[in-house]
mmCIF file of C-alpha atoms in Angstrom:
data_model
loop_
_atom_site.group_PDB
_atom_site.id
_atom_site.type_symbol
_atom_site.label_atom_id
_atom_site.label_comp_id
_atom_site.label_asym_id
_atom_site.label_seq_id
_atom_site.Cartn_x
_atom_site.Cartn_y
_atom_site.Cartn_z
ATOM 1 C CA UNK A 168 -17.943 -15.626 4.381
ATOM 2 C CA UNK A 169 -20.315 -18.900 4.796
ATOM 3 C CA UNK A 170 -17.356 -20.775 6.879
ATOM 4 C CA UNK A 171 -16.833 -17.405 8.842
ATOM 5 C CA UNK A 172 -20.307 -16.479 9.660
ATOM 6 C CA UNK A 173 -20.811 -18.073 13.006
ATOM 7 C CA UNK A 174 -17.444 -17.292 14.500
ATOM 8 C CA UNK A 175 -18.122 -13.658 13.268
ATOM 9 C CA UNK A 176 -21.540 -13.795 14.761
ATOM 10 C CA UNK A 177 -20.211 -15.376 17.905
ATOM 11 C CA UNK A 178 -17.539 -12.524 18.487
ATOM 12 C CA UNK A 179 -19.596 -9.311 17.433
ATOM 13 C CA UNK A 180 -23.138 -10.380 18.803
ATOM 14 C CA UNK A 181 -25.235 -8.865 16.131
ATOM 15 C CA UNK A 182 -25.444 -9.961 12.153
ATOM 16 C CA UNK A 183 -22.113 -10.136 10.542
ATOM 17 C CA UNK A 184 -23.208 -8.360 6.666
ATOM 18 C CA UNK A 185 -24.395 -5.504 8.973
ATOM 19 C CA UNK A 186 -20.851 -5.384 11.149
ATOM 20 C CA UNK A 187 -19.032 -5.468 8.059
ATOM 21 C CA UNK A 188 -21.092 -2.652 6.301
ATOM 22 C CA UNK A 189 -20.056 -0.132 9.515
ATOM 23 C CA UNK A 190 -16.548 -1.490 10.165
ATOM 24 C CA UNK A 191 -16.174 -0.847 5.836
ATOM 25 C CA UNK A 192 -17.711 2.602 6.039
ATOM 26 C CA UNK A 193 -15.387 3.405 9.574
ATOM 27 C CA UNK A 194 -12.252 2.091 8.011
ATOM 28 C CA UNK A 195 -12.710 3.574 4.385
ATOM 29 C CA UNK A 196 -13.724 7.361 6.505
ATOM 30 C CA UNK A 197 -10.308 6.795 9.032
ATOM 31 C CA UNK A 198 -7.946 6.726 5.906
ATOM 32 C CA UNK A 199 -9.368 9.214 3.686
ATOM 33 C CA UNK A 200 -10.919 11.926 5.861
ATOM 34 C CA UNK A 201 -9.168 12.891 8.658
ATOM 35 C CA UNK A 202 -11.557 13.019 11.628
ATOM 36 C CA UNK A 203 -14.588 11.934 9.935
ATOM 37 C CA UNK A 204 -14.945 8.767 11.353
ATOM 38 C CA UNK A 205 -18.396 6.564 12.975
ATOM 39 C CA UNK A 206 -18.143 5.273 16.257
ATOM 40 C CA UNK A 207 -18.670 1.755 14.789
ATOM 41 C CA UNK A 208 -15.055 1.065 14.663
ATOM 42 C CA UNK A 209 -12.594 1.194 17.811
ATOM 43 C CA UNK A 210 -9.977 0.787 15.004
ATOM 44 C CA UNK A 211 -11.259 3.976 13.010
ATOM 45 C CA UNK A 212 -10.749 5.899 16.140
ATOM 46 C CA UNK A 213 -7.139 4.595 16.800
ATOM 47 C CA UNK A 214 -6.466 5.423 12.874
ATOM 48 C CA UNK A 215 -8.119 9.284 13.755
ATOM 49 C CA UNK A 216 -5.986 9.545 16.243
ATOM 50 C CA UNK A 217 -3.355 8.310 14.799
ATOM 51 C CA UNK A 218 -3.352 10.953 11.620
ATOM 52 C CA UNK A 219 -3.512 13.523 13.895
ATOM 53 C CA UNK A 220 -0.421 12.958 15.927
ATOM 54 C CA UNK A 221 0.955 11.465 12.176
ATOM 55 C CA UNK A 222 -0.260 13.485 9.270
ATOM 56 C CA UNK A 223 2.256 11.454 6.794
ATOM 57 C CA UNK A 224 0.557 8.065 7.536
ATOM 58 C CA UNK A 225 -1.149 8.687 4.038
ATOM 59 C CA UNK A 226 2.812 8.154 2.664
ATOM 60 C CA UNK A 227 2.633 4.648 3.148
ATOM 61 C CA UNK A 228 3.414 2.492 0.399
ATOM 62 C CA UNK A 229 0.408 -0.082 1.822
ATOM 63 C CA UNK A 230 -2.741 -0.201 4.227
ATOM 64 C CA UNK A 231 -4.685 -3.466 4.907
ATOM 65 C CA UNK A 232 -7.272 -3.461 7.425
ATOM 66 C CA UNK A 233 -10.863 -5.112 7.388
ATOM 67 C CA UNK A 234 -9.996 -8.333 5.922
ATOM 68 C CA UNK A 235 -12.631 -11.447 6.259
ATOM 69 C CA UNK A 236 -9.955 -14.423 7.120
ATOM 70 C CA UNK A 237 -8.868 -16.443 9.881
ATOM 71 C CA UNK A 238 -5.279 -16.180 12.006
ATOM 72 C CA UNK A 239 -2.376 -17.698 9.168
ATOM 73 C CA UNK A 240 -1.781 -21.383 9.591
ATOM 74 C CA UNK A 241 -4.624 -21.366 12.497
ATOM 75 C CA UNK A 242 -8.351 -22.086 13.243
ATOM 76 C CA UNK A 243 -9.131 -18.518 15.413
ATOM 77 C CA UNK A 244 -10.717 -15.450 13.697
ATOM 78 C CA UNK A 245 -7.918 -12.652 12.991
ATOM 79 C CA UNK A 246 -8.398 -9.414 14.587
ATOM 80 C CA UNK A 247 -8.488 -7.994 11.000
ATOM 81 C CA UNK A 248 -11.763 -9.924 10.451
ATOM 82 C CA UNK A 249 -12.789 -7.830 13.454
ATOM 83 C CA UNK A 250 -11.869 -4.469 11.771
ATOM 84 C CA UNK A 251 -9.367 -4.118 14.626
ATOM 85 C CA UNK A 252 -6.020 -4.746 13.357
ATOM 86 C CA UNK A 253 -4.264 -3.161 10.740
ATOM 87 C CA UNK A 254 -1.170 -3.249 9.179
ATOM 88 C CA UNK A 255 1.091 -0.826 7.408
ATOM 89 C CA UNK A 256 4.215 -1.403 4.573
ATOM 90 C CA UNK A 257 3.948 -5.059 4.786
ATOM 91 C CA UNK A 258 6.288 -6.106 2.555
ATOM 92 C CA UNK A 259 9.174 -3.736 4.728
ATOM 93 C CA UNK A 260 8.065 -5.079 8.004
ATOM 94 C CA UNK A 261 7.511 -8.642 7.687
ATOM 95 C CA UNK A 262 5.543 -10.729 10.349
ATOM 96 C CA UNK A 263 8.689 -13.318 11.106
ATOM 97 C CA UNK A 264 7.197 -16.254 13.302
ATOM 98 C CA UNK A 265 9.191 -19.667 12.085
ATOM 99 C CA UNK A 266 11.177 -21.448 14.155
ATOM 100 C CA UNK A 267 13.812 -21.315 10.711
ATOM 101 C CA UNK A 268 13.468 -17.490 10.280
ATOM 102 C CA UNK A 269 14.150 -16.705 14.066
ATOM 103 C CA UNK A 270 17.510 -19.394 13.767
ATOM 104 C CA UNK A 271 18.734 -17.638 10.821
ATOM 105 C CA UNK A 272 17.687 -14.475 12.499
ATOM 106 C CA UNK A 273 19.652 -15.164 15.885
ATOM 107 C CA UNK A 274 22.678 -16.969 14.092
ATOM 108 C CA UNK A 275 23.172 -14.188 11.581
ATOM 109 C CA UNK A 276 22.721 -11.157 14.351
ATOM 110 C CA UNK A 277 23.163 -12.743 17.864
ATOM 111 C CA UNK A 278 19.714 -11.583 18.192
ATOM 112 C CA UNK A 279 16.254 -13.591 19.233
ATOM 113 C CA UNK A 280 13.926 -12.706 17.690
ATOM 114 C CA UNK A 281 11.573 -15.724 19.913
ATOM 115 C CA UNK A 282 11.850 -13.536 22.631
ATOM 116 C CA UNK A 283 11.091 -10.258 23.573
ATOM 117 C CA UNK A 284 13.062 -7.575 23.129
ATOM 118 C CA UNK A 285 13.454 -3.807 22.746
ATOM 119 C CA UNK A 286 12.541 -1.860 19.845
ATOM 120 C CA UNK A 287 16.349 -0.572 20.156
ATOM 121 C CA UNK A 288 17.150 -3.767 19.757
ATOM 122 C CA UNK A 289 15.097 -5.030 17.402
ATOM 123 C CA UNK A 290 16.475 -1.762 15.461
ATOM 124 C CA UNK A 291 19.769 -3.006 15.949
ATOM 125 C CA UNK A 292 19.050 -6.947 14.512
ATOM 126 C CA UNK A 293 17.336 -5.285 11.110
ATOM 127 C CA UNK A 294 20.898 -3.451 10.875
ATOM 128 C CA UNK A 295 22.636 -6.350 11.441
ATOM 129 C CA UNK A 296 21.280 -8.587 9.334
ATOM 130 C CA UNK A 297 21.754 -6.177 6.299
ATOM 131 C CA UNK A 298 25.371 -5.972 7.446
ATOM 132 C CA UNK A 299 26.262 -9.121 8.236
ATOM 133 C CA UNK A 300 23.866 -11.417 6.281
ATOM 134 C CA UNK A 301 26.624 -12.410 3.329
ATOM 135 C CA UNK A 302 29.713 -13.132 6.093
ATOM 136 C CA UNK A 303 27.804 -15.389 8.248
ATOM 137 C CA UNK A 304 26.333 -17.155 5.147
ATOM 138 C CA UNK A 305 29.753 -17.488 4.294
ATOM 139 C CA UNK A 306 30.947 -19.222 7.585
ATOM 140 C CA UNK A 307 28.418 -21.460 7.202
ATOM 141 C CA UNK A 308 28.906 -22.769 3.363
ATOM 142 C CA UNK A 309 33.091 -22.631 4.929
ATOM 143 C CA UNK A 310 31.987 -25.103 7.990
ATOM 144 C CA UNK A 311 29.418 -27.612 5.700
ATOM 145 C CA UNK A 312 32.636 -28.089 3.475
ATOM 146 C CA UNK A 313 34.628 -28.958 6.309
ATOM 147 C CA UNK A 314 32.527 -31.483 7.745
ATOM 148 C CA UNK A 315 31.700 -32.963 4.450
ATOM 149 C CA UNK A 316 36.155 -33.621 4.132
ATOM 150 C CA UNK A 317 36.336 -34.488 7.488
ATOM 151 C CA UNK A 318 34.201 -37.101 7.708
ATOM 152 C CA UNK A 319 35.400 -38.542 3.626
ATOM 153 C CA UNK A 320 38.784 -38.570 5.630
ATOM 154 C CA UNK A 321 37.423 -40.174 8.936
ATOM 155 C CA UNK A 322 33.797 -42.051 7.858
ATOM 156 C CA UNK A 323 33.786 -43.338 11.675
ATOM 157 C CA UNK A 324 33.551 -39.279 12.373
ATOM 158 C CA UNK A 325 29.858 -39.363 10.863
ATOM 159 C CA UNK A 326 28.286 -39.938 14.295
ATOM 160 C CA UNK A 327 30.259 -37.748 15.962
ATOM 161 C CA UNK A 328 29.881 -34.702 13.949
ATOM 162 C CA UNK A 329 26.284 -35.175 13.707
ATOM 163 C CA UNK A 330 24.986 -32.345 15.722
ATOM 164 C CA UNK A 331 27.433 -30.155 14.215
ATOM 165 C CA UNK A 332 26.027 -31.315 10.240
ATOM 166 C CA UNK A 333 22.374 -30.870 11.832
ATOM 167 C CA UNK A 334 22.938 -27.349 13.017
ATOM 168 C CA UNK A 335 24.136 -25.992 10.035
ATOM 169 C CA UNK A 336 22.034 -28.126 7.143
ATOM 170 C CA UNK A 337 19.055 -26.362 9.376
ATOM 171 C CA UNK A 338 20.606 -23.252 9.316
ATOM 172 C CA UNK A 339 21.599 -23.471 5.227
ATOM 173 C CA UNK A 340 18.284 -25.320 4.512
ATOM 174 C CA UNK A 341 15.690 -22.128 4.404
ATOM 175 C CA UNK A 342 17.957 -20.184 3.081
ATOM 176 C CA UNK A 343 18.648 -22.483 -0.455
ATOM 177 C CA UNK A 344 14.520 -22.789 -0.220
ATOM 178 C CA UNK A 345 13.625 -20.714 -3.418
ATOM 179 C CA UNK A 346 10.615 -18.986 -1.411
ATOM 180 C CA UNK A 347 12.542 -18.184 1.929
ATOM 181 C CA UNK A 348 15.501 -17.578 0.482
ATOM 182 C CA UNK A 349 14.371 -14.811 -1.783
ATOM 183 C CA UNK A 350 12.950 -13.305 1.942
ATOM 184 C CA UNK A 351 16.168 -13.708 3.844
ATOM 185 C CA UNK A 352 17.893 -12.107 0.534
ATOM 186 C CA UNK A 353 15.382 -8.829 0.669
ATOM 187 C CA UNK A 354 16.237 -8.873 4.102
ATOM 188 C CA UNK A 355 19.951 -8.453 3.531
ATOM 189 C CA UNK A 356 18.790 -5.858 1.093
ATOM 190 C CA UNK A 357 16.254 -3.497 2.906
ATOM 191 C CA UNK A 358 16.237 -4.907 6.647
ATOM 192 C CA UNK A 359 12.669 -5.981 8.389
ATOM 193 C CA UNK A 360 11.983 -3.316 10.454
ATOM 194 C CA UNK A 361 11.299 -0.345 8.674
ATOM 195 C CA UNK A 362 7.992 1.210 10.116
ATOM 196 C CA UNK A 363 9.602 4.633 11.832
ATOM 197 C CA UNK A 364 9.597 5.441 15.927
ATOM 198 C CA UNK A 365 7.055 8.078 15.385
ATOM 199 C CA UNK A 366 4.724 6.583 13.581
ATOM 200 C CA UNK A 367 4.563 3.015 16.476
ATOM 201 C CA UNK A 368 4.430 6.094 18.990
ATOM 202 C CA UNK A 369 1.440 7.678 17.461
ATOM 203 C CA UNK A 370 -0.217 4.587 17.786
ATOM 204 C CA UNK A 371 0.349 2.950 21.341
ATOM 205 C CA UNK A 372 -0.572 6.942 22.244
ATOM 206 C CA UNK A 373 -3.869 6.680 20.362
ATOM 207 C CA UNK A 374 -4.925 3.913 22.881
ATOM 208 C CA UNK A 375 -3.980 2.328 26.170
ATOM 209 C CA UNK A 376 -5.109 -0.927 24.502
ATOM 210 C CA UNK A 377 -3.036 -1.074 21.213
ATOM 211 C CA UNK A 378 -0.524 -3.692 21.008
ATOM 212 C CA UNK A 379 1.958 -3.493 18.147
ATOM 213 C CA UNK A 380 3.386 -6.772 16.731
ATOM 214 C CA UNK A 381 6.757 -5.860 17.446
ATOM 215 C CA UNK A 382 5.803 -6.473 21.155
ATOM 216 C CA UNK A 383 5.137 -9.849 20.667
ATOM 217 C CA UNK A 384 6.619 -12.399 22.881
ATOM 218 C CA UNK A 385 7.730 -15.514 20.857
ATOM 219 C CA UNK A 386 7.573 -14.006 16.953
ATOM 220 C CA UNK A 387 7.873 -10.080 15.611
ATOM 221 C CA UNK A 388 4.770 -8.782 13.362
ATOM 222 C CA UNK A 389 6.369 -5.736 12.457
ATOM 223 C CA UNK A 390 3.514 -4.373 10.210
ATOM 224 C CA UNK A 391 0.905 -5.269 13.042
ATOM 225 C CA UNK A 392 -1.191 -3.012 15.060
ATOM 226 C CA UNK A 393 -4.378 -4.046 16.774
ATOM 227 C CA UNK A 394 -6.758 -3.074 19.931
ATOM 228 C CA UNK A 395 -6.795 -6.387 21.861
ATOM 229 C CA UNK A 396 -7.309 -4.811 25.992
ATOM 230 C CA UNK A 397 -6.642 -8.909 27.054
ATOM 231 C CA UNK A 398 -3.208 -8.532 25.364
ATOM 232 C CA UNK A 399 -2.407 -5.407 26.423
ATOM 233 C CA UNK A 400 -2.604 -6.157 29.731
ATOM 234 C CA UNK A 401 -0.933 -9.458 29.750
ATOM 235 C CA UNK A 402 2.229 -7.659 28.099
ATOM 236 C CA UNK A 403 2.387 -4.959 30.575
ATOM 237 C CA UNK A 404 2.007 -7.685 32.973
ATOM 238 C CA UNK A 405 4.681 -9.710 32.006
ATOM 239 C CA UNK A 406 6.921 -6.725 30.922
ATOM 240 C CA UNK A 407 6.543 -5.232 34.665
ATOM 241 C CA UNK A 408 7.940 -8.696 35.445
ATOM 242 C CA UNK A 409 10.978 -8.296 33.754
ATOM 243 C CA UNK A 410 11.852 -5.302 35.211
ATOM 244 C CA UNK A 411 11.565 -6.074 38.410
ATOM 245 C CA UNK A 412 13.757 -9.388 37.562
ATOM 246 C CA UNK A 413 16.632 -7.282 36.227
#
């Protein structure tokens, strides 16, 4: 809280224990009476909304909100230190933003996941990867064995196939990683995007400025909703652009 203070205080505009008291009480109101919310919290709004149009949201196996910490792996303040992000069923709808995940990603289901793309689609590469995770795994272990005998028959090959080794040792490396390769394996298991149409509908309803992770333009934060009106409006921007180039 001492390292966050003057970010906090910088962003809000008023003392940061007295913004966190309101955005605790809003949040805390939004998810356990319906309607019953202060108008401290932008978020607790959205969420009032959002059980309305959703009265299941309740079902979910996990909530996480108003959290005191700083963007993962960066030096900005996260929206959820704001109280305006949340995130639902994390451990169904991972946030998948390394350069290795979105390879093994894009190898396994032709999909790219660096880019945008449709929620069908999107849909369609959680499918895929369930389905096709163990075969394309497969091909891969098949095509490092190959290279490995044809460069013990041919040792002046070595330079030659060295892309080739590269591509798939970078492919194969994450996956033999005991941490990522107990998340690709959950993957095969359950998919990554889990979170249902109705419930990412309620939401972008509940405000013109909600931007859902899935949306994003170079990673997917599946679990990730937030009110950010500067994002918003650079994605409509930039997704009006696409349309036109099509």
């Amino acid at each position: 809280y001492a390292e966050l203070y003057p970010a906090i205080q910088d962003r809000v505009k008023t003392d940061p224990a007295d913004y966190y008291n309101a955005e605790e009480h809003a949040m805390r109101e939004a998810r356990i009476a319906k309607n019953q919310t202060t108008d401290s919290s932008v978020m607790a709004q959205i969420m009032a909304r959002v059980e309305n149009r959703y009265p299941n949201i309740r079902k979910f196996h996990s909530f996480s909100g108003l959290q005191m910490r700083k963007i993962a792996d960066k030096p900005k303040l996260s929206l959820h230190a704001l109280g305006n992000a949340v995130d639902i069923d994390a451990n169904d709808n991972p946030h998948i933003t390394k350069p290795e995940e979105i390879a093994v990603v894009k190898f396994v289901t032709g999909i790219d996941l660096g880019q945008p793309q449709p929620r069908s689609t999107l849909r369609e590469a959680s499918s895929s990867f369930q389905k096709n995770f163990d075969g394309k795994m497969a091909e891969l272990h098949a095509e490092e064995e190959r290279l490995k005998k044809m460069q013990e028959v041919d040792p002046t090959s070595r330079s030659t196939l060295k892309a080739r080794r590269d591509y798939v040792e970078a492919l194969l490396k994450p996956t033999r990683d005991k941490k990522t390769g107990g998340q690709f394996e959950k993957w095969r298991r359950d998919g990554f995007f889990n979170l249902e149409d109705d419930v990412i509908n309620a939401f972008l309803a509940a405000d013109p400025n909600v931007v859902w992770g899935g949306e994003y333009l170079t990673s997917k934060d599946f679990m990730h909703f937030e009110y950010d009106p500067k994002k918003r409006k650079s994605f409509d921007r930039q997704n009006a652009r696409r349309q036109q180039d099509k």
